[in-house]
Amino acid sequence: MLGRRPTVAGPAETNHAPLTAAGATRAMEAVLERVLEARLRQARDTDAVFALDMADRLAAYVRRGGKRLRTAFVWCGWRAAGGSGDASAVLRTGAALELLQACALIHDDVMDGSPLRRGAPAMHVDFARGDRAGRTGGSAESFGTSAAVLAGDLALAWADDLLTETALASPHGPRLFEEWRAMRTEMVAGQYRDLRAQASGSSGAEEALTIAVLKSARYTVARPLALGASLAGADARTLGALRAAGRCAGLAFQLRDDLLGAFGDPALTGKPADEDLSARKLTPLLAVAVRLARTTGDRDAAAVLAPGADARPGHTVERMRAAMERTGARAEVEARIAGLAASGLRHFEATGAAPGVRREFAALVERASGVAPQQAEELV
């Protein structure tokens, strides 16, 4: 079957390579829409109730979008490795990543009990509301949780199907699939380590870093770069530079996300600002704050950052924010973000990518980390 074109492809997918990462993202949206329409037709042929209740809901969730950063990083990796011409495999890989991201977010919200995602009710909340309105028996919350787990599974199935079709149609399919397979395992490992750390009340910096790398840095930047590079048949040197660039840029992204989770505006982030703090989720930000509280002898900060510090969530969150400011944890994490962003740019330059591709990568790193490239270089 190698060399056979995927059946859901449209003619627009054979266009020449988009000239920018933003262009690749726009082109991916068109591919994703065609894939969703094909999957919805299949769902309607399977069962009308399932199609209406779940498949349509999942498609709407995916269409609500997000940052769409992963597709842009796939394009950067492909171009850095010399990719040019037909970009259909790049766009389809980006679409598969968006479907995988839907799975990850839906399941993550179930595990965290998060009420909001992308400015709207989380999937399990949406299912529960629909059940509460249409039924009289059983627990709407239990139904919502179970249905959301299935919706996440469906998103994963759609993602795997699309990536497999893409790999089968590519001369570099085995390498593409190996990157994909490793990424899926890392995602699960990172999510488990996150749950385990939260259950144990861990504050360890090494554990926080492991979770950040497995759950976010590799998945958001490093693996997408490598997926794109694989489609161009990248050599070991280029792949090594891209992995290093992706780890640095991905960690910068995660640290920024940690700061937004603690101090961000829900109107801009689309999710509650106090969620990570009220749950005392282990992040590098929390680990830094705990370390600084202990080394500076700030007993009040150490106490409020400890597991089970206060039974009043709002009160605890405000005190945790104040402790992170007072200990200097927020400032230290900001400095780390700048250093990681700058390191990511240097590693990417080592690929020998053309200046235009390097500029595109720098713009993406700025978007992900909140630090302009020039500012990053000045702060390290």
mmCIF file of C-alpha atoms in Angstrom:
data_model
loop_
_atom_site.group_PDB
_atom_site.id
_atom_site.type_symbol
_atom_site.label_atom_id
_atom_site.label_comp_id
_atom_site.label_asym_id
_atom_site.label_seq_id
_atom_site.Cartn_x
_atom_site.Cartn_y
_atom_site.Cartn_z
ATOM 1 C CA MET A 1 0.000 0.000 0.000
ATOM 2 C CA LEU A 2 2.977 2.311 0.182
ATOM 3 C CA GLY A 3 2.652 5.131 -2.295
ATOM 4 C CA ARG A 4 -1.148 4.962 -2.407
ATOM 5 C CA ARG A 5 -2.795 8.345 -1.871
ATOM 6 C CA PRO A 6 -5.124 8.727 1.138
ATOM 7 C CA THR A 7 -8.787 8.507 0.194
ATOM 8 C CA VAL A 8 -9.908 11.685 2.019
ATOM 9 C CA ALA A 9 -7.418 13.950 0.313
ATOM 10 C CA GLY A 10 -8.630 16.935 -1.651
ATOM 11 C CA PRO A 11 -6.954 18.500 -4.662
ATOM 12 C CA ALA A 12 -5.895 21.557 -2.684
ATOM 13 C CA GLU A 13 -3.568 19.380 -0.625
ATOM 14 C CA THR A 14 -1.195 18.997 -3.546
ATOM 15 C CA ASN A 15 -0.393 22.699 -3.627
ATOM 16 C CA HIS A 16 3.225 23.693 -3.346
ATOM 17 C CA ALA A 17 4.714 24.339 0.079
ATOM 18 C CA PRO A 18 3.180 27.277 1.957
ATOM 19 C CA LEU A 19 5.721 30.087 2.204
ATOM 20 C CA THR A 20 5.097 30.773 5.886
ATOM 21 C CA ALA A 21 4.126 28.882 9.028
ATOM 22 C CA ALA A 22 0.904 30.896 9.140
ATOM 23 C CA GLY A 23 0.167 29.861 5.566
ATOM 24 C CA ALA A 24 0.718 26.238 6.499
ATOM 25 C CA THR A 25 -1.691 26.601 9.403
ATOM 26 C CA ARG A 26 -4.375 28.095 7.164
ATOM 27 C CA ALA A 27 -3.900 25.329 4.615
ATOM 28 C CA MET A 28 -4.062 22.727 7.390
ATOM 29 C CA GLU A 29 -7.428 24.121 8.516
ATOM 30 C CA ALA A 30 -8.851 23.357 5.076
ATOM 31 C CA VAL A 31 -7.431 19.821 5.198
ATOM 32 C CA LEU A 32 -8.773 19.321 8.722
ATOM 33 C CA GLU A 33 -12.233 20.427 7.630
ATOM 34 C CA ARG A 34 -12.267 17.852 4.818
ATOM 35 C CA VAL A 35 -11.115 15.153 7.228
ATOM 36 C CA LEU A 36 -13.833 16.061 9.734
ATOM 37 C CA GLU A 37 -16.507 15.984 7.044
ATOM 38 C CA ALA A 38 -15.349 12.521 5.958
ATOM 39 C CA ARG A 39 -15.356 11.255 9.549
ATOM 40 C CA LEU A 40 -18.820 12.715 10.165
ATOM 41 C CA ARG A 41 -20.199 10.976 7.082
ATOM 42 C CA GLN A 42 -18.746 7.721 8.360
ATOM 43 C CA ALA A 43 -20.287 8.339 11.794
ATOM 44 C CA ARG A 44 -23.740 8.958 10.255
ATOM 45 C CA ASP A 45 -23.447 5.728 8.302
ATOM 46 C CA THR A 46 -22.575 3.928 11.537
ATOM 47 C CA ASP A 47 -25.326 5.255 13.834
ATOM 48 C CA ALA A 48 -27.439 8.408 13.737
ATOM 49 C CA VAL A 49 -27.582 8.931 17.512
ATOM 50 C CA PHE A 50 -23.830 8.461 17.922
ATOM 51 C CA ALA A 51 -23.212 10.855 15.028
ATOM 52 C CA LEU A 52 -25.472 13.564 16.428
ATOM 53 C CA ASP A 53 -24.531 13.279 20.096
ATOM 54 C CA MET A 54 -20.827 12.547 19.893
ATOM 55 C CA ALA A 55 -19.228 12.884 16.467
ATOM 56 C CA ASP A 56 -20.878 16.248 15.741
ATOM 57 C CA ARG A 57 -19.937 17.462 19.222
ATOM 58 C CA LEU A 58 -16.335 16.396 18.754
ATOM 59 C CA ALA A 59 -16.078 18.037 15.336
ATOM 60 C CA ALA A 60 -17.434 21.294 16.774
ATOM 61 C CA TYR A 61 -14.867 21.070 19.582
ATOM 62 C CA VAL A 62 -12.000 20.619 17.109
ATOM 63 C CA ARG A 63 -13.275 23.467 14.944
ATOM 64 C CA ARG A 64 -13.211 25.838 17.930
ATOM 65 C CA GLY A 65 -9.494 25.669 17.459
ATOM 66 C CA GLY A 66 -6.698 26.735 19.719
ATOM 67 C CA LYS A 67 -3.224 28.044 19.089
ATOM 68 C CA ARG A 68 -2.593 25.559 16.235
ATOM 69 C CA LEU A 69 1.103 25.815 17.067
ATOM 70 C CA ARG A 70 1.914 22.194 16.365
ATOM 71 C CA THR A 71 1.162 22.433 12.658
ATOM 72 C CA ALA A 72 3.393 25.484 12.398
ATOM 73 C CA PHE A 73 6.237 23.605 14.098
ATOM 74 C CA VAL A 74 5.740 20.605 11.774
ATOM 75 C CA TRP A 75 6.168 23.006 8.840
ATOM 76 C CA CYS A 76 9.316 24.524 10.407
ATOM 77 C CA GLY A 77 10.851 21.091 10.937
ATOM 78 C CA TRP A 78 10.049 20.069 7.379
ATOM 79 C CA ARG A 79 11.506 23.241 5.885
ATOM 80 C CA ALA A 80 14.587 23.151 8.142
ATOM 81 C CA ALA A 81 15.315 19.660 6.841
ATOM 82 C CA GLY A 82 15.055 20.810 3.230
ATOM 83 C CA GLY A 83 11.392 20.003 2.592
ATOM 84 C CA SER A 84 9.823 21.665 -0.451
ATOM 85 C CA GLY A 85 7.190 21.089 -3.107
ATOM 86 C CA ASP A 86 4.077 19.065 -2.267
ATOM 87 C CA ALA A 87 3.158 19.822 1.346
ATOM 88 C CA SER A 88 0.123 17.524 1.608
ATOM 89 C CA ALA A 89 1.792 15.123 4.076
ATOM 90 C CA VAL A 90 2.862 18.056 6.269
ATOM 91 C CA LEU A 91 -0.672 19.460 6.347
ATOM 92 C CA ARG A 92 -2.228 16.088 7.083
ATOM 93 C CA THR A 93 0.266 15.466 9.885
ATOM 94 C CA GLY A 94 -0.685 18.835 11.331
ATOM 95 C CA ALA A 95 -4.371 17.916 11.139
ATOM 96 C CA ALA A 96 -3.658 14.608 12.912
ATOM 97 C CA LEU A 97 -1.911 16.525 15.683
ATOM 98 C CA GLU A 98 -4.963 18.752 16.126
ATOM 99 C CA LEU A 99 -7.163 15.683 16.537
ATOM 100 C CA LEU A 100 -4.684 14.204 19.008
ATOM 101 C CA GLN A 101 -4.693 17.486 20.900
ATOM 102 C CA ALA A 102 -8.477 17.270 21.175
ATOM 103 C CA CYS A 103 -8.115 13.826 22.756
ATOM 104 C CA ALA A 104 -5.498 15.085 25.209
ATOM 105 C CA LEU A 105 -7.519 18.127 26.265
ATOM 106 C CA ILE A 106 -10.805 16.262 26.674
ATOM 107 C CA HIS A 107 -9.217 13.590 28.842
ATOM 108 C CA ASP A 108 -7.154 16.123 30.782
ATOM 109 C CA ASP A 109 -10.273 18.128 31.630
ATOM 110 C CA VAL A 110 -12.009 14.980 32.865
ATOM 111 C CA MET A 111 -9.075 14.078 35.107
ATOM 112 C CA ASP A 112 -8.710 17.622 36.442
ATOM 113 C CA GLY A 113 -12.430 18.299 36.724
ATOM 114 C CA SER A 114 -11.959 21.455 34.653
ATOM 115 C CA PRO A 115 -15.225 23.262 33.809
ATOM 116 C CA LEU A 116 -13.963 25.333 30.863
ATOM 117 C CA ARG A 117 -11.882 24.838 27.745
ATOM 118 C CA ARG A 118 -11.323 27.303 24.913
ATOM 119 C CA GLY A 119 -13.810 29.702 26.432
ATOM 120 C CA ALA A 120 -16.665 27.171 26.466
ATOM 121 C CA PRO A 121 -17.834 24.314 28.703
ATOM 122 C CA ALA A 122 -15.412 21.405 28.810
ATOM 123 C CA MET A 123 -16.591 18.297 26.962
ATOM 124 C CA HIS A 124 -17.707 16.392 30.080
ATOM 125 C CA VAL A 125 -19.622 19.441 31.308
ATOM 126 C CA ASP A 126 -21.315 19.862 27.938
ATOM 127 C CA PHE A 127 -22.394 16.216 27.872
ATOM 128 C CA ALA A 128 -23.666 16.449 31.456
ATOM 129 C CA ARG A 129 -25.757 19.523 30.667
ATOM 130 C CA GLY A 130 -27.310 17.823 27.677
ATOM 131 C CA ASP A 131 -28.093 14.713 29.702
ATOM 132 C CA ARG A 132 -29.568 16.739 32.553
ATOM 133 C CA ALA A 133 -31.890 18.505 30.123
ATOM 134 C CA GLY A 134 -33.064 15.362 28.347
ATOM 135 C CA ARG A 135 -33.199 12.651 31.005
ATOM 136 C CA THR A 136 -34.616 12.014 34.459
ATOM 137 C CA GLY A 137 -32.642 9.014 35.727
ATOM 138 C CA GLY A 138 -29.031 8.470 36.777
ATOM 139 C CA SER A 139 -26.235 10.925 37.381
ATOM 140 C CA ALA A 140 -25.726 13.538 34.680
ATOM 141 C CA GLU A 141 -22.142 14.072 35.876
ATOM 142 C CA SER A 142 -21.323 10.370 35.594
ATOM 143 C CA PHE A 143 -22.826 10.259 32.123
ATOM 144 C CA GLY A 144 -20.878 13.373 31.104
ATOM 145 C CA THR A 145 -17.595 11.929 32.317
ATOM 146 C CA SER A 146 -18.120 8.591 30.575
ATOM 147 C CA ALA A 147 -19.245 10.192 27.320
ATOM 148 C CA ALA A 148 -16.291 12.599 27.331
ATOM 149 C CA VAL A 149 -13.860 9.695 27.752
ATOM 150 C CA LEU A 150 -15.402 8.099 24.675
ATOM 151 C CA ALA A 151 -15.212 11.389 22.762
ATOM 152 C CA GLY A 152 -11.515 11.609 23.585
ATOM 153 C CA ASP A 153 -11.064 8.024 22.407
ATOM 154 C CA LEU A 154 -12.848 8.886 19.165
ATOM 155 C CA ALA A 155 -10.538 11.861 18.621
ATOM 156 C CA LEU A 156 -7.538 9.577 19.148
ATOM 157 C CA ALA A 157 -8.937 7.061 16.645
ATOM 158 C CA TRP A 158 -9.451 9.803 14.061
ATOM 159 C CA ALA A 159 -5.923 11.092 14.665
ATOM 160 C CA ASP A 160 -4.330 7.658 14.377
ATOM 161 C CA ASP A 161 -6.298 6.840 11.231
ATOM 162 C CA LEU A 162 -5.183 10.068 9.561
ATOM 163 C CA LEU A 163 -1.544 9.700 10.549
ATOM 164 C CA THR A 164 -1.497 6.072 9.387
ATOM 165 C CA GLU A 165 -2.979 7.035 6.002
ATOM 166 C CA THR A 166 -0.350 9.768 5.705
ATOM 167 C CA ALA A 167 2.503 7.440 6.635
ATOM 168 C CA LEU A 168 1.360 4.819 4.136
ATOM 169 C CA ALA A 169 1.372 7.433 1.378
ATOM 170 C CA SER A 170 4.844 8.778 2.220
ATOM 171 C CA PRO A 171 8.240 7.357 1.277
ATOM 172 C CA HIS A 172 9.309 8.365 4.793
ATOM 173 C CA GLY A 173 6.267 6.764 6.437
ATOM 174 C CA PRO A 174 8.119 4.418 8.843
ATOM 175 C CA ARG A 175 10.143 7.295 10.323
ATOM 176 C CA LEU A 176 7.028 9.434 10.600
ATOM 177 C CA PHE A 177 5.167 6.676 12.411
ATOM 178 C CA GLU A 178 8.051 6.030 14.820
ATOM 179 C CA GLU A 179 7.988 9.686 15.895
ATOM 180 C CA TRP A 180 4.215 9.540 16.285
ATOM 181 C CA ARG A 181 4.305 6.333 18.306
ATOM 182 C CA ALA A 182 6.965 7.712 20.664
ATOM 183 C CA MET A 183 5.005 10.937 21.130
ATOM 184 C CA ARG A 184 1.792 9.126 22.104
ATOM 185 C CA THR A 185 3.626 7.103 24.742
ATOM 186 C CA GLU A 186 5.310 10.226 26.134
ATOM 187 C CA MET A 187 1.931 11.943 26.417
ATOM 188 C CA VAL A 188 0.492 9.139 28.512
ATOM 189 C CA ALA A 189 3.644 8.921 30.642
ATOM 190 C CA GLY A 190 3.572 12.663 31.293
ATOM 191 C CA GLN A 191 -0.106 12.644 32.195
ATOM 192 C CA TYR A 192 0.407 9.738 34.602
ATOM 193 C CA ARG A 193 3.381 11.417 36.258
ATOM 194 C CA ASP A 194 1.240 14.553 36.623
ATOM 195 C CA LEU A 195 -1.568 12.625 38.320
ATOM 196 C CA ARG A 196 0.886 10.748 40.536
ATOM 197 C CA ALA A 197 2.663 13.920 41.654
ATOM 198 C CA GLN A 198 -0.628 15.582 42.492
ATOM 199 C CA ALA A 199 -1.813 12.574 44.495
ATOM 200 C CA SER A 200 1.432 12.429 46.486
ATOM 201 C CA GLY A 201 1.704 16.199 47.049
ATOM 202 C CA SER A 202 5.169 16.265 45.502
ATOM 203 C CA SER A 203 7.171 19.491 45.324
ATOM 204 C CA GLY A 204 10.308 18.120 43.643
ATOM 205 C CA ALA A 205 11.915 20.262 40.980
ATOM 206 C CA GLU A 206 13.244 17.248 39.062
ATOM 207 C CA GLU A 207 9.810 15.637 38.980
ATOM 208 C CA ALA A 208 8.208 18.898 37.866
ATOM 209 C CA LEU A 209 10.715 19.167 35.027
ATOM 210 C CA THR A 210 10.139 15.560 33.953
ATOM 211 C CA ILE A 211 6.394 16.151 33.762
ATOM 212 C CA ALA A 212 6.857 19.392 31.816
ATOM 213 C CA VAL A 213 9.164 17.721 29.290
ATOM 214 C CA LEU A 214 7.041 14.592 28.786
ATOM 215 C CA LYS A 215 3.632 16.210 28.843
ATOM 216 C CA SER A 216 4.310 19.436 26.992
ATOM 217 C CA ALA A 217 7.805 20.275 25.719
ATOM 218 C CA ARG A 218 8.202 17.223 23.499
ATOM 219 C CA TYR A 219 4.568 17.012 22.487
ATOM 220 C CA THR A 220 4.102 20.692 21.663
ATOM 221 C CA VAL A 221 7.366 21.519 19.908
ATOM 222 C CA ALA A 222 10.073 18.838 19.807
ATOM 223 C CA ARG A 223 8.025 16.001 18.309
ATOM 224 C CA PRO A 224 6.166 18.218 15.799
ATOM 225 C CA LEU A 225 9.533 19.522 14.576
ATOM 226 C CA ALA A 226 10.797 15.951 14.269
ATOM 227 C CA LEU A 227 7.604 14.798 12.527
ATOM 228 C CA GLY A 228 8.073 17.495 9.905
ATOM 229 C CA ALA A 229 11.765 16.753 9.526
ATOM 230 C CA SER A 230 11.012 13.047 9.113
ATOM 231 C CA LEU A 231 8.783 13.835 6.146
ATOM 232 C CA ALA A 232 11.796 15.511 4.517
ATOM 233 C CA GLY A 233 14.140 12.606 5.247
ATOM 234 C CA ALA A 234 16.241 14.602 7.712
ATOM 235 C CA ASP A 235 19.726 13.421 8.626
ATOM 236 C CA ALA A 236 20.806 12.717 12.209
ATOM 237 C CA ARG A 237 22.525 16.087 12.681
ATOM 238 C CA THR A 238 19.454 18.057 11.655
ATOM 239 C CA LEU A 239 17.169 15.923 13.788
ATOM 240 C CA GLY A 240 19.457 16.358 16.781
ATOM 241 C CA ALA A 241 19.467 20.129 16.431
ATOM 242 C CA LEU A 242 15.695 20.190 16.030
ATOM 243 C CA ARG A 243 15.150 18.013 19.103
ATOM 244 C CA ALA A 244 17.346 20.330 21.173
ATOM 245 C CA ALA A 245 15.572 23.403 19.811
ATOM 246 C CA GLY A 246 12.199 21.829 20.466
ATOM 247 C CA ARG A 247 12.991 20.854 24.029
ATOM 248 C CA CYS A 248 14.089 24.397 24.884
ATOM 249 C CA ALA A 249 11.232 26.126 23.084
ATOM 250 C CA GLY A 250 8.736 23.597 24.419
ATOM 251 C CA LEU A 251 9.840 24.143 28.008
ATOM 252 C CA ALA A 252 9.605 27.903 27.490
ATOM 253 C CA PHE A 253 6.038 27.351 26.265
ATOM 254 C CA GLN A 254 5.148 25.225 29.291
ATOM 255 C CA LEU A 255 6.642 27.689 31.763
ATOM 256 C CA ARG A 256 4.642 30.471 30.143
ATOM 257 C CA ASP A 257 1.544 28.314 30.415
ATOM 258 C CA ASP A 258 2.296 27.780 34.110
ATOM 259 C CA LEU A 259 2.482 31.529 34.672
ATOM 260 C CA LEU A 260 -0.768 32.051 32.778
ATOM 261 C CA GLY A 261 -2.362 29.295 34.830
ATOM 262 C CA ALA A 262 -1.409 31.118 38.018
ATOM 263 C CA PHE A 263 -1.690 34.761 37.004
ATOM 264 C CA GLY A 264 -3.488 34.847 33.635
ATOM 265 C CA ASP A 265 -6.778 36.407 32.630
ATOM 266 C CA PRO A 266 -9.459 33.736 32.000
ATOM 267 C CA ALA A 267 -10.990 35.968 29.334
ATOM 268 C CA LEU A 268 -7.769 35.576 27.340
ATOM 269 C CA THR A 269 -6.761 32.018 28.263
ATOM 270 C CA GLY A 270 -10.232 30.475 27.967
ATOM 271 C CA LYS A 271 -9.845 28.549 31.229
ATOM 272 C CA PRO A 272 -9.967 29.347 34.962
ATOM 273 C CA ALA A 273 -6.940 31.218 36.303
ATOM 274 C CA ASP A 274 -6.827 29.467 39.660
ATOM 275 C CA GLU A 275 -7.232 25.851 38.548
ATOM 276 C CA ASP A 276 -3.605 24.694 38.859
ATOM 277 C CA LEU A 277 -3.108 26.492 42.150
ATOM 278 C CA SER A 278 -6.320 25.312 43.819
ATOM 279 C CA ALA A 279 -5.447 21.739 42.830
ATOM 280 C CA ARG A 280 -1.808 22.337 43.835
ATOM 281 C CA LYS A 281 -0.651 20.856 40.552
ATOM 282 C CA LEU A 282 3.092 20.253 40.457
ATOM 283 C CA THR A 283 4.628 22.664 37.952
ATOM 284 C CA PRO A 284 8.161 24.051 37.671
ATOM 285 C CA LEU A 285 6.699 27.343 38.954
ATOM 286 C CA LEU A 286 5.439 25.693 42.135
ATOM 287 C CA ALA A 287 8.692 23.763 42.586
ATOM 288 C CA VAL A 288 10.741 26.966 42.267
ATOM 289 C CA ALA A 289 8.497 28.752 44.758
ATOM 290 C CA VAL A 290 8.798 25.927 47.303
ATOM 291 C CA ARG A 291 12.587 25.858 46.929
ATOM 292 C CA LEU A 292 12.937 29.616 47.331
ATOM 293 C CA ALA A 293 10.593 29.670 50.323
ATOM 294 C CA ARG A 294 12.736 27.063 52.057
ATOM 295 C CA THR A 295 16.111 28.557 51.196
ATOM 296 C CA THR A 296 15.085 32.082 52.220
ATOM 297 C CA GLY A 297 13.390 30.932 55.394
ATOM 298 C CA ASP A 298 9.994 32.298 54.367
ATOM 299 C CA ARG A 299 7.889 30.091 56.608
ATOM 300 C CA ASP A 300 4.587 31.673 55.622
ATOM 301 C CA ALA A 301 5.263 31.006 51.934
ATOM 302 C CA ALA A 302 6.434 27.448 52.641
ATOM 303 C CA ALA A 303 3.295 26.769 54.644
ATOM 304 C CA VAL A 304 0.837 28.076 52.056
ATOM 305 C CA LEU A 305 2.603 26.218 49.234
ATOM 306 C CA ALA A 306 2.593 22.907 51.128
ATOM 307 C CA PRO A 307 -0.020 20.202 50.383
ATOM 308 C CA GLY A 308 -3.362 20.742 52.158
ATOM 309 C CA ALA A 309 -2.399 24.213 53.310
ATOM 310 C CA ASP A 310 -5.946 25.587 53.573
ATOM 311 C CA ALA A 311 -9.432 24.257 53.070
ATOM 312 C CA ARG A 312 -10.656 27.522 51.507
ATOM 313 C CA PRO A 313 -9.720 27.404 47.784
ATOM 314 C CA GLY A 314 -10.034 31.124 47.011
ATOM 315 C CA HIS A 315 -8.122 32.121 50.113
ATOM 316 C CA THR A 316 -5.384 29.599 49.380
ATOM 317 C CA VAL A 317 -4.998 30.652 45.749
ATOM 318 C CA GLU A 318 -4.534 34.317 46.602
ATOM 319 C CA ARG A 319 -1.958 33.453 49.246
ATOM 320 C CA MET A 320 -0.133 31.129 46.835
ATOM 321 C CA ARG A 321 0.049 33.887 44.214
ATOM 322 C CA ALA A 322 1.420 36.293 46.810
ATOM 323 C CA ALA A 323 3.993 33.711 47.921
ATOM 324 C CA MET A 324 5.160 33.149 44.348
ATOM 325 C CA GLU A 325 5.634 36.877 43.894
ATOM 326 C CA ARG A 326 7.312 37.435 47.271
ATOM 327 C CA THR A 327 9.789 34.569 46.986
ATOM 328 C CA GLY A 328 10.857 35.688 43.512
ATOM 329 C CA ALA A 329 9.579 32.492 41.878
ATOM 330 C CA ARG A 330 7.608 34.363 39.227
ATOM 331 C CA ALA A 331 10.645 36.470 38.291
ATOM 332 C CA GLU A 332 12.925 33.412 38.198
ATOM 333 C CA VAL A 333 10.569 31.555 35.884
ATOM 334 C CA GLU A 334 10.342 34.606 33.605
ATOM 335 C CA ALA A 335 14.143 34.606 33.373
ATOM 336 C CA ARG A 336 14.169 30.882 32.620
ATOM 337 C CA ILE A 337 11.666 31.383 29.808
ATOM 338 C CA ALA A 338 13.914 34.004 28.225
ATOM 339 C CA GLY A 339 16.960 31.763 28.487
ATOM 340 C CA LEU A 340 15.173 28.751 27.042
ATOM 341 C CA ALA A 341 13.728 30.778 24.165
ATOM 342 C CA ALA A 342 17.173 32.086 23.242
ATOM 343 C CA SER A 343 18.683 28.589 23.456
ATOM 344 C CA GLY A 344 15.949 27.228 21.236
ATOM 345 C CA LEU A 345 16.751 29.793 18.562
ATOM 346 C CA ARG A 346 20.464 28.951 18.671
ATOM 347 C CA HIS A 347 19.808 25.220 18.335
ATOM 348 C CA PHE A 348 17.455 25.812 15.423
ATOM 349 C CA GLU A 349 20.049 27.929 13.654
ATOM 350 C CA ALA A 350 22.415 24.941 13.866
ATOM 351 C CA THR A 351 20.156 23.060 11.438
ATOM 352 C CA GLY A 352 21.366 25.347 8.671
ATOM 353 C CA ALA A 353 17.800 26.341 7.859
ATOM 354 C CA ALA A 354 17.313 29.262 5.483
ATOM 355 C CA PRO A 355 16.998 32.727 7.084
ATOM 356 C CA GLY A 356 13.288 32.929 6.250
ATOM 357 C CA VAL A 357 12.584 29.641 8.039
ATOM 358 C CA ARG A 358 14.634 30.779 11.045
ATOM 359 C CA ARG A 359 12.566 33.952 11.221
ATOM 360 C CA GLU A 360 9.371 31.908 11.119
ATOM 361 C CA PHE A 361 10.624 29.707 13.950
ATOM 362 C CA ALA A 362 11.638 32.753 15.994
ATOM 363 C CA ALA A 363 8.163 34.242 15.572
ATOM 364 C CA LEU A 364 6.601 30.982 16.746
ATOM 365 C CA VAL A 365 8.862 30.829 19.783
ATOM 366 C CA GLU A 366 7.885 34.394 20.639
ATOM 367 C CA ARG A 367 4.220 33.477 20.317
ATOM 368 C CA ALA A 368 4.643 30.379 22.480
ATOM 369 C CA SER A 369 6.890 31.879 25.156
ATOM 370 C CA GLY A 370 5.797 35.510 25.233
ATOM 371 C CA VAL A 371 9.408 36.611 24.835
ATOM 372 C CA ALA A 372 10.594 38.432 21.705
ATOM 373 C CA PRO A 373 13.758 36.890 20.193
ATOM 374 C CA GLN A 374 15.825 40.047 20.701
ATOM 375 C CA GLN A 375 14.600 40.353 24.276
ATOM 376 C CA ALA A 376 15.453 36.711 24.900
ATOM 377 C CA GLU A 377 18.998 37.195 23.696
ATOM 378 C CA GLU A 378 19.456 40.288 25.859
ATOM 379 C CA LEU A 379 18.229 38.607 29.024
ATOM 380 C CA VAL A 380 20.596 35.631 28.947
#
